[in-house]
Coordinates of C-alpha atoms and ligand atoms in Angstrom, one line a residue:
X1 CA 7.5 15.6 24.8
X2 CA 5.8 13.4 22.3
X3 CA 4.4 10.0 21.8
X4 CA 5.9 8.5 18.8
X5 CA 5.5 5.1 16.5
X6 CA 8.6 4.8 14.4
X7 CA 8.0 2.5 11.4
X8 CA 11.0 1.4 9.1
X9 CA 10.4 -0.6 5.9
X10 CA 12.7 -3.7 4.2
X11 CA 15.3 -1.5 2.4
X12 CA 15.9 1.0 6.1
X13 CA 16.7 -2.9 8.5
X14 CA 18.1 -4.2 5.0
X15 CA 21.4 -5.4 7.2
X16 CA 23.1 -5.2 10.0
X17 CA 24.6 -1.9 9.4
X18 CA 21.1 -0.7 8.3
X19 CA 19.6 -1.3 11.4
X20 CA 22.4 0.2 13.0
X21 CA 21.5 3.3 11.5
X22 CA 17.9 2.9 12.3
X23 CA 19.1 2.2 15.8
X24 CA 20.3 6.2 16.0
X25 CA 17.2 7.2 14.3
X26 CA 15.6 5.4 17.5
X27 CA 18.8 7.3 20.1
X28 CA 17.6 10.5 18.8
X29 CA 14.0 10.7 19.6
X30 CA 14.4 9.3 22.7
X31 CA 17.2 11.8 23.7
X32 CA 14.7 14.0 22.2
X33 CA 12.7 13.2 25.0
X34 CA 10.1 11.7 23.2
X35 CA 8.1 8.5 24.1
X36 CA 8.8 5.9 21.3
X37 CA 7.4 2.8 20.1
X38 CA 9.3 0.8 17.1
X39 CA 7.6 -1.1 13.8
X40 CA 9.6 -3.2 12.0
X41 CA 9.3 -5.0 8.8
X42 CA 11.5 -7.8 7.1
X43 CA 15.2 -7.3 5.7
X44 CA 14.3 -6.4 1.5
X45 CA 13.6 -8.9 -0.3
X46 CA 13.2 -11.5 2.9
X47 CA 9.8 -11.6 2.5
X48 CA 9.3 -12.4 -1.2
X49 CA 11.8 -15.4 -1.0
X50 CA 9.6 -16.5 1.9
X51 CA 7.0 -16.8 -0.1
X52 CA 8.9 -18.1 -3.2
X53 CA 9.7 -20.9 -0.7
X54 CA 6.4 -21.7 0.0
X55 CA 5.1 -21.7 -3.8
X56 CA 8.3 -24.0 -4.2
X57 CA 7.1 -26.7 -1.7
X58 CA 3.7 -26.5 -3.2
X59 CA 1.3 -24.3 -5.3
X60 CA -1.6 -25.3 -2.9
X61 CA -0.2 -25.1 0.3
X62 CA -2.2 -24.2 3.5
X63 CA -2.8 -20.6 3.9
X64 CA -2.3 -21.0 8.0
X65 CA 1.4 -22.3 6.8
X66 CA 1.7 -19.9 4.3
X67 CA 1.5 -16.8 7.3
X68 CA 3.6 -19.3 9.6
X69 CA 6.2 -19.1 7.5
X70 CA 5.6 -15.6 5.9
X71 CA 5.3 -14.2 9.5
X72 CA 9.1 -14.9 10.1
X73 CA 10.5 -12.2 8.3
X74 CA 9.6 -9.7 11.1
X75 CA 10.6 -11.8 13.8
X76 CA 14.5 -11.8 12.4
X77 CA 14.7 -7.9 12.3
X78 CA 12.5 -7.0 15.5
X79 CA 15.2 -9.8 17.6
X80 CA 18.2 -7.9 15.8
X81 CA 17.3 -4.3 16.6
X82 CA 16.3 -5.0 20.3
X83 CA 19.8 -6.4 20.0
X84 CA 21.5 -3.0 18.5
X85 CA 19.4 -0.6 20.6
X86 CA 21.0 -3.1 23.7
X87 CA 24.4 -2.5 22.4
X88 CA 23.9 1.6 22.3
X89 CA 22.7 1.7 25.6
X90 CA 19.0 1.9 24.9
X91 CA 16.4 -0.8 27.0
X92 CA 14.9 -2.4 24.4
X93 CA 12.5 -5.9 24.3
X94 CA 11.1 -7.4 20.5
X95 CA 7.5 -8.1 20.1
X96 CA 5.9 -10.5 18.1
X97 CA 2.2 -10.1 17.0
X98 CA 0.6 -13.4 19.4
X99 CA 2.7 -11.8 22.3
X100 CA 1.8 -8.3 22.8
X101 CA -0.9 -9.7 21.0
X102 CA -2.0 -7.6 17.8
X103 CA -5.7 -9.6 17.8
X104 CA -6.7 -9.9 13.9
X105 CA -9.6 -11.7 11.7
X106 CA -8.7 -15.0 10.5
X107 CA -8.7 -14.5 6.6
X108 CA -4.9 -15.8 6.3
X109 CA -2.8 -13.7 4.0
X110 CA -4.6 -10.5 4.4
X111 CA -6.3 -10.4 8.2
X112 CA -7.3 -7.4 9.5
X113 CA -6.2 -5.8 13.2
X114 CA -9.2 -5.8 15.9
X115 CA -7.2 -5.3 18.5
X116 CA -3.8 -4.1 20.2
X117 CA -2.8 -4.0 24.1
X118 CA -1.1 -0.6 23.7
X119 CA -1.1 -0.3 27.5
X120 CA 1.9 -2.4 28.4
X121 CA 3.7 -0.8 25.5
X122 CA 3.4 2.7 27.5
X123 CA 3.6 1.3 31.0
X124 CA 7.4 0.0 30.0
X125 CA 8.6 2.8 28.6
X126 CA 7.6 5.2 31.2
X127 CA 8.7 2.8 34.6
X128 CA 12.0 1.4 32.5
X129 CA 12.5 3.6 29.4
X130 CA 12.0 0.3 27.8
X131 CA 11.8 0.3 23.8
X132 CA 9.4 -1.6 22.4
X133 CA 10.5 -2.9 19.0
X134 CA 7.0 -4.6 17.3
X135 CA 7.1 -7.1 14.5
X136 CA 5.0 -5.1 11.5
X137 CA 2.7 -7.4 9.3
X138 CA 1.6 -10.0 11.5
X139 CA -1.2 -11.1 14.4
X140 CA -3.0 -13.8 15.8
X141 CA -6.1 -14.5 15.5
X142 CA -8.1 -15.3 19.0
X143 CA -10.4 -17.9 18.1
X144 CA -7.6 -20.7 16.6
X145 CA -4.4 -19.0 18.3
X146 CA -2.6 -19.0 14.6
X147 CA -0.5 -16.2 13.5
X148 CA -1.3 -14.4 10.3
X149 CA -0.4 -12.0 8.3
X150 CA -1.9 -8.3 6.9
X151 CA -1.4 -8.5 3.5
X152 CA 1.7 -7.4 1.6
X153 CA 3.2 -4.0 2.7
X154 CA 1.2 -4.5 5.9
X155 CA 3.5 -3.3 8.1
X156 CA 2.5 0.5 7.7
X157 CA -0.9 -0.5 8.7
X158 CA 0.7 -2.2 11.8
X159 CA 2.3 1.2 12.7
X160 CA -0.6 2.8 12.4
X161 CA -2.6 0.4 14.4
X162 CA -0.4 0.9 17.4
X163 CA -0.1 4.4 17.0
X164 CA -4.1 4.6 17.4
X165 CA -3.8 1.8 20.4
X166 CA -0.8 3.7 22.3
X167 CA -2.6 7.8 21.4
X168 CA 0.5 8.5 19.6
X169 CA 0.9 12.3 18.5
X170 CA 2.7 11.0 15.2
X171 CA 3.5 7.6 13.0
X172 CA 6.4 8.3 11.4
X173 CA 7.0 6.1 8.2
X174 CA 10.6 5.6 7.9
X175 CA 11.2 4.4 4.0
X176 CA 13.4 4.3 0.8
X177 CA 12.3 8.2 -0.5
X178 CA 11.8 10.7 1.5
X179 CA 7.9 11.4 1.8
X180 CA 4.7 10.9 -0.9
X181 CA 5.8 11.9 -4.3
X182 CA 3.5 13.3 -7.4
X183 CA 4.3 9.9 -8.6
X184 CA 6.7 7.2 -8.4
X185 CA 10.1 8.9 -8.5
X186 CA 11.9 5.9 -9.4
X187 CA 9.6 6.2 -12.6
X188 CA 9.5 10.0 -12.6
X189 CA 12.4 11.1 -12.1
X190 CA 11.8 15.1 -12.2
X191 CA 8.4 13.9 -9.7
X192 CA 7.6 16.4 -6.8
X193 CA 7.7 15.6 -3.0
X194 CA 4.4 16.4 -1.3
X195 CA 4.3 18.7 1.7
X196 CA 0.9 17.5 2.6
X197 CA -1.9 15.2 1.0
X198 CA -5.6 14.3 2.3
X199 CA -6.8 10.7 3.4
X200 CA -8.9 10.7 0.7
X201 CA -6.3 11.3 -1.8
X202 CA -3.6 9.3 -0.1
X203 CA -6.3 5.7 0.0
X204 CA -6.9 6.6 -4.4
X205 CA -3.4 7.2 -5.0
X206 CA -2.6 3.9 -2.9
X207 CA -5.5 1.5 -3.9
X208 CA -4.6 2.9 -7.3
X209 CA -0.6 1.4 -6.9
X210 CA 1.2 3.6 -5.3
X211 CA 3.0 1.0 -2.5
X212 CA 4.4 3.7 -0.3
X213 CA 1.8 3.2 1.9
X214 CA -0.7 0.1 2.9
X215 CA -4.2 1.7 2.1
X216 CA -5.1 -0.1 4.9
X217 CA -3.0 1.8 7.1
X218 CA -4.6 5.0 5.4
X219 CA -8.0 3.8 6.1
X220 CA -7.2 3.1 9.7
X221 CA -5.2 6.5 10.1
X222 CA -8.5 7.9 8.3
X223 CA -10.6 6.6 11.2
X224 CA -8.7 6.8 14.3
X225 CA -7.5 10.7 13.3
X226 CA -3.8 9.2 13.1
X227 CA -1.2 11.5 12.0
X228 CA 0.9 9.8 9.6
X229 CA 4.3 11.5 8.4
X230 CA 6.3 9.5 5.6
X231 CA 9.7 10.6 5.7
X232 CA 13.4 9.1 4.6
X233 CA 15.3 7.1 7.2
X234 CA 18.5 7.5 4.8
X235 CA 19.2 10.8 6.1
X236 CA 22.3 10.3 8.9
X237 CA 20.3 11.0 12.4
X238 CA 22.9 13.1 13.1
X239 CA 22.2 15.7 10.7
X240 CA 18.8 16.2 11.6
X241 CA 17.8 18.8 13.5
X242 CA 15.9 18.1 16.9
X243 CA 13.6 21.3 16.6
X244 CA 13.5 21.7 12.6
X245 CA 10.6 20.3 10.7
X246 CA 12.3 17.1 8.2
X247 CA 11.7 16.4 4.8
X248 CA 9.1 14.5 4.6
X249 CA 4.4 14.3 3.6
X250 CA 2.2 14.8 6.2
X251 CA -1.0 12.9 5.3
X252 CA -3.9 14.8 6.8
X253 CA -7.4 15.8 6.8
X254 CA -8.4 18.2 3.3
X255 CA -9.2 21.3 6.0
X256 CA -5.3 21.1 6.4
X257 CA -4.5 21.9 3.1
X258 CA -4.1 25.6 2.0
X259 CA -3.0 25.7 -1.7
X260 CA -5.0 22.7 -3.7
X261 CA -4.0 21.8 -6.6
X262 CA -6.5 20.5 -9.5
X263 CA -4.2 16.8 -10.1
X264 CA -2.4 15.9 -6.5
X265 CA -0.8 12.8 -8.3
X266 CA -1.0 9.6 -10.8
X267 CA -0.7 6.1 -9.8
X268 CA 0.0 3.0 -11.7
X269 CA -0.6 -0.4 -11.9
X270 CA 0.6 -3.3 -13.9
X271 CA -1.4 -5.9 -11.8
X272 CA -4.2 -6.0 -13.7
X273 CA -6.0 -8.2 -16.6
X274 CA -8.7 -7.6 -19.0
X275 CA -11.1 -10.4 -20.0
X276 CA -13.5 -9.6 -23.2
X277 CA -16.8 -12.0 -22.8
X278 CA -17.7 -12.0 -26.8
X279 CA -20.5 -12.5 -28.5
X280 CA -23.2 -12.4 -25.8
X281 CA -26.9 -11.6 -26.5
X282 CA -28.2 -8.0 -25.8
X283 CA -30.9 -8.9 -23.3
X284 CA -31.8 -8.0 -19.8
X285 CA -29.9 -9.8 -17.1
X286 CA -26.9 -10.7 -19.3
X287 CA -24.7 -8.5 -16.6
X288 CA -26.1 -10.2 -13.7
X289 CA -25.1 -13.8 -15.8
X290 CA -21.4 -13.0 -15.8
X291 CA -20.8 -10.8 -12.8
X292 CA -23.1 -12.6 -10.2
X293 CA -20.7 -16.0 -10.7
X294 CA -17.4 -14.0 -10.4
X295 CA -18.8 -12.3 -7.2
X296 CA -19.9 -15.1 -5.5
X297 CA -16.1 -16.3 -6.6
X298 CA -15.0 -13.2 -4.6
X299 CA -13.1 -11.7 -7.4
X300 CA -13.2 -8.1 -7.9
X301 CA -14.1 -6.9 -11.0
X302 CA -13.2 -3.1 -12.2
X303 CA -13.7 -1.1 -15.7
X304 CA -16.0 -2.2 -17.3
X305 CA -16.8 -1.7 -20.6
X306 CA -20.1 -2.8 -22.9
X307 CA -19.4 -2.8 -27.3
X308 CA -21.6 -3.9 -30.0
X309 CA -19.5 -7.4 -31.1
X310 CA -18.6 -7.3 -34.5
X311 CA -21.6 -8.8 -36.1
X312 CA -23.6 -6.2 -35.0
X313 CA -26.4 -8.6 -33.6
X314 CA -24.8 -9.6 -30.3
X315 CA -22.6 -7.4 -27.4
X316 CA -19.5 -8.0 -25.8
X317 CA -18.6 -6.8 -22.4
X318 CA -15.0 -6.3 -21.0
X319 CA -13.4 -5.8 -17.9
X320 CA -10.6 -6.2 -15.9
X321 CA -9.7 -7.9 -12.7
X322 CA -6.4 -8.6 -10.2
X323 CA -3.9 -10.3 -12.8
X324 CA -3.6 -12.7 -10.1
X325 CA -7.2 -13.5 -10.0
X326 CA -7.2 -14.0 -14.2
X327 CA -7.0 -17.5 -14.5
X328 CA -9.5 -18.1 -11.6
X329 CA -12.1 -15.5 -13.5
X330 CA -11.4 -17.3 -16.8
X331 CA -12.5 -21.0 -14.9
X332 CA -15.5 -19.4 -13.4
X333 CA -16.8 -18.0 -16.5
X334 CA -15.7 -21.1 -18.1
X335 CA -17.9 -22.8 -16.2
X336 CA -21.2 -20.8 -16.7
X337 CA -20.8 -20.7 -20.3
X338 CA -24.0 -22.2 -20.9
X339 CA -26.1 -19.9 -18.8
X340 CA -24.3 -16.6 -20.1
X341 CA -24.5 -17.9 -23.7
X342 CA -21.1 -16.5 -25.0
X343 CA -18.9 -17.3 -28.0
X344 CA -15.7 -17.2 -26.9
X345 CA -13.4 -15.3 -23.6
X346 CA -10.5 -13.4 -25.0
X347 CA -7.7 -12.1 -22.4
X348 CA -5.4 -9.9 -21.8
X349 CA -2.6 -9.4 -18.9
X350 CA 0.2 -7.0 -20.6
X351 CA -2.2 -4.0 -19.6
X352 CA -1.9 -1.3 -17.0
X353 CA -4.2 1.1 -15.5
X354 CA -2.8 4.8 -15.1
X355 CA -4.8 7.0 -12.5
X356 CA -4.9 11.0 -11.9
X357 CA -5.8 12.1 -8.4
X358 CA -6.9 15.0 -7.3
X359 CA -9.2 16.7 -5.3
X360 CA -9.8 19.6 -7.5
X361 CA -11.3 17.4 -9.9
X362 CA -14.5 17.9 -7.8
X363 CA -14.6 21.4 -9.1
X364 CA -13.2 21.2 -12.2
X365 CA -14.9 20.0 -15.4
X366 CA -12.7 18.6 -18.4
X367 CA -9.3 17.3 -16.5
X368 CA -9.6 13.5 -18.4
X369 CA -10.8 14.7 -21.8
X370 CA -7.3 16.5 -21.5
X371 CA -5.5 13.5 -20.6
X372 CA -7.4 11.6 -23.4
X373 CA -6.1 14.1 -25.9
X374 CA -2.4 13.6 -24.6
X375 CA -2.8 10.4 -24.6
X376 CA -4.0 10.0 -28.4
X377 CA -1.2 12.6 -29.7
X378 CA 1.3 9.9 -28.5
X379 CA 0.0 7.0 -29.7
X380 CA -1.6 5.5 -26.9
X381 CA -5.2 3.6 -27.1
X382 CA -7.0 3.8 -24.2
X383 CA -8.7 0.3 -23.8
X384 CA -11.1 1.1 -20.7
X385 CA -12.3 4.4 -19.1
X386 CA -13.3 5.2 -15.5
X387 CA -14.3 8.3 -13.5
X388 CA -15.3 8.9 -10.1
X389 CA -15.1 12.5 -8.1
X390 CA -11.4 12.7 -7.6
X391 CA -9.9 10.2 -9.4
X392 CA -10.0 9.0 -13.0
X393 CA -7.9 5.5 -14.5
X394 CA -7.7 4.8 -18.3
X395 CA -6.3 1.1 -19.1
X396 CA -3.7 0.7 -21.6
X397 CA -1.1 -1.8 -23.4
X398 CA 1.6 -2.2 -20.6
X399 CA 4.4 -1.2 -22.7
X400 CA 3.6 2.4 -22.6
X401 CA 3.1 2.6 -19.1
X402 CA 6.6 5.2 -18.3
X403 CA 5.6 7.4 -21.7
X404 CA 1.8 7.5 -20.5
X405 CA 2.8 8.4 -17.0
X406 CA 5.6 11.0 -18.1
X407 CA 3.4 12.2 -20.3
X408 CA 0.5 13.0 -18.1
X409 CA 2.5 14.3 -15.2
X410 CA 4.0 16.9 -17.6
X411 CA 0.2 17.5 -18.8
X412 CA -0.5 18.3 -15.3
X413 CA 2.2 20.9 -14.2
X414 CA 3.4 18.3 -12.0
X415 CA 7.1 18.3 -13.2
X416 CA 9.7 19.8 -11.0
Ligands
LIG1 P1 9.2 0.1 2.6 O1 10.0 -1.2 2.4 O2 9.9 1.1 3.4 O3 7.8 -0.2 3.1 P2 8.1 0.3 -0.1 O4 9.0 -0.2 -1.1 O5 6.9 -0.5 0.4 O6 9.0 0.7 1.2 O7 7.5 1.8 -0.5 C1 8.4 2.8 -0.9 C2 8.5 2.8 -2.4 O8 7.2 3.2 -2.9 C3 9.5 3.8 -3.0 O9 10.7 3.3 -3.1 C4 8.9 4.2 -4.3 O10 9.5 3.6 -5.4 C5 7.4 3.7 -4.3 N1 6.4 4.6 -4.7 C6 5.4 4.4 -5.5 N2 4.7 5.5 -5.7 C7 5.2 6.5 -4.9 C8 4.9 7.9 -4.6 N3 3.9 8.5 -5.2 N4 5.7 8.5 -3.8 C9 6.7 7.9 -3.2 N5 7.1 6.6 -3.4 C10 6.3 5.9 -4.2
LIG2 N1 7.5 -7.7 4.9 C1 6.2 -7.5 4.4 C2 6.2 -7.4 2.9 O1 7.2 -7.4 2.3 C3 5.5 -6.4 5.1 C4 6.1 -5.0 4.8 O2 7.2 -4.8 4.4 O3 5.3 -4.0 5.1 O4 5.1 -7.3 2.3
LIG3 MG1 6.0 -0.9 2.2

């Protein structure tokens, strides 16, 4: 017998038929024996007309509304499957995130879990058998009593924060594809499923774009030694096999690993823009000028870059930063154009950022100058450059995002 948190995305509760499915998935490890704990998101698609909504009735609205009203999505499907798992027989009771409660921060929008009561979760299912189906992606904050809600895709990191609060020997991420791919295989098409791939890895390749996973929930599964398996829930529960081993990535310590590859994966992202700060004099404290205002504006800034401007006399530094915190950087720096003493701001938001992953790259000297050289033989300026130990991203024009992508997975030895 095992413990068990059993987390299915928008597209696996997309209807009622869906969640019927999702509802055997549920039957099945339970007549497996297994203690289970459910973690639902919203129906596809529910969540971004929620917040279309809420731009609609006004592009400043209150960020407490904003999660009230965001928050709902979860409520709809949690209700509905406790409903299903009734109608098959199984004792089942929804949760919302104020009534188990799932205690979080108060930052609105992207809150982070303190605390869960796993302890009445277990204590029902082991004196009634009773299911507990939890809404993913939202909490309330102690201090006002207002819900909020993790940030988008936050209901992985719900799953794994109940699967550290109930000691669960697995999280299991139910979703679309059936595990962690080399890269996106709606992108990729000949892309390779992962058997296994480190914390480490997993937090790059998903602060880097790749939405399978939260990177909070990586973090958290990072901390609390969580074992998180990311597996189909397309496959008919029927056909799998109680004591086989599923398709699926196990996402694990690097000790775990046998056979490590140099590049594990490569992530992209088209949420990013590139200011250029032109024209600025070549003295000391000229980076401390621009990036102390953004920082106090809490934006984060990434790539950066440092040229000599095109009269030769003066510098220009570039960067990039969320696309949507562009407009907000562009005001800032607006503002403290005096004290940085610059010509003109020049932007860009048709760019993407393409990042290789990989552990190996510790020991390995030379894997980006290869990419670099693919790269140029097709074409493709590389606007901004950076390394760290297992990771590096170049920034590019957005319309080459698929051939630069393609192209460096084949580079790689990635392709199928
Ligand atoms: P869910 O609704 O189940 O949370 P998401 O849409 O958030 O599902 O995440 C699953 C999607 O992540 C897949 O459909 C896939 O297109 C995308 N994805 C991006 N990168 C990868 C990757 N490296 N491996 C697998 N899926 C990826
Ligand atoms: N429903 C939320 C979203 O779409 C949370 C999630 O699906 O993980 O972002
Ligand atoms: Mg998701």
């Amino acid at each position: 017998m095992a413990r068990l948190v059993m987390k299915f995305g928008g597209t696996s509760v997309a209807d009622i038929e869906r969640i019927g499915v999702v509802a055997r998935h549920v039957k099945r490890e339970i007549d497996a024996g297994h203690e289970v704990a459910v973690v639902v998101s919203a129906m596809s698609g529910r969540t971004d007309q929620l917040v279309a909504w809420c731009r609609e009735a006004s592009m400043l609205h209150d960020a407490r509304e904003y999660d009230a009203v965001i928050a709902s999505g979860e409520q709809v499907t949690a209700g509905l499957l406790a409903i299903v798992l009734e109608g098959i027989g199984i004792n089942a009771r929804s949760w919302q995130g104020w009534q188990l409660p799932i205690l979080t921060s108060n930052v609105h929008g992207s809150a982070r879990i303190l605390d869960i009561n796993g302890a009445e979760l277990i204590k029902r299912f082991r004196e009634r058998k009773e299911v507990a189906v939890v809404t993913g992606f939202q909490g309330i904050n102690k201090e006002t009593g207002r819900i909020t809600t993790l940030g988008r895709g936050g209901s992985d990191t719900s799953a794994v924060a109940v699967a550290a609060a109930i000691q669960a020997d697995r999280c299991d991420i139910y979703t679309d594809v059936d595990g962690v791919y080399t890269t996106d295989p709606r992108v990729v098409p000949r892309a390779q499923r992962l058997e296994k791939v480190s914390f480490e890895e997993m937090l790059e390749l998903a602060s880097l774009g790749a939405k399978v996973l939260q990177v909070r929930s990586v973090e958290l599964g990072m901390v609390h030694k969580v074992r998180i398996f990311v597996r189909s829930s397309f496959e008919r529960p029927e056909d799998i096999d109680p004591h086989g081993t599923p398709p699926g990535t196990l996402i694990c310590d690097e000790e775990d690993i046998v056979e490590q590859q140099v590049v594990t994966g490569i992530a992209f992202s088209k949420d990013e823009a590139q200011i250029a700060v032109r024209h600025v004099p070549d003295k000391p404290g000229i980076a401390a000028a621009i990036f102390g205002p953004l920082a106090d504006a809490s934006v984060n800034v990434d790539m950066i870059v440092q040229n000599v401007s095109s009269d030769g006399a003066t510098t220009d530094l570039t960067f990039t930063v969320p696309a949507s915190e562009y407009q907000r950087s562009i005001d800032v720096l607006g503002k403290a154009k005096s004290a940085i003493g610059f010509a003109r701001l020049d932007g860009a938001t048709d760019v993407a950022k393409i990042s290789v992953i990989g552990i190996g790259m510790r020991s390995h000297a030379g894997v980006a100058a290869q990419a670099f050289k693919a790269l140029a033989s097709r074409n493709i300026n590389i606007r901004a450059i950076t390394t760290s130990e297992i990771k590096f991203s170049v920034l590019i024009d957005a319309a080459y995002t698929e051939l630069a992508v393609r192209t460096l997975h084949s580079l790689y030895g990635l392709d199928k």
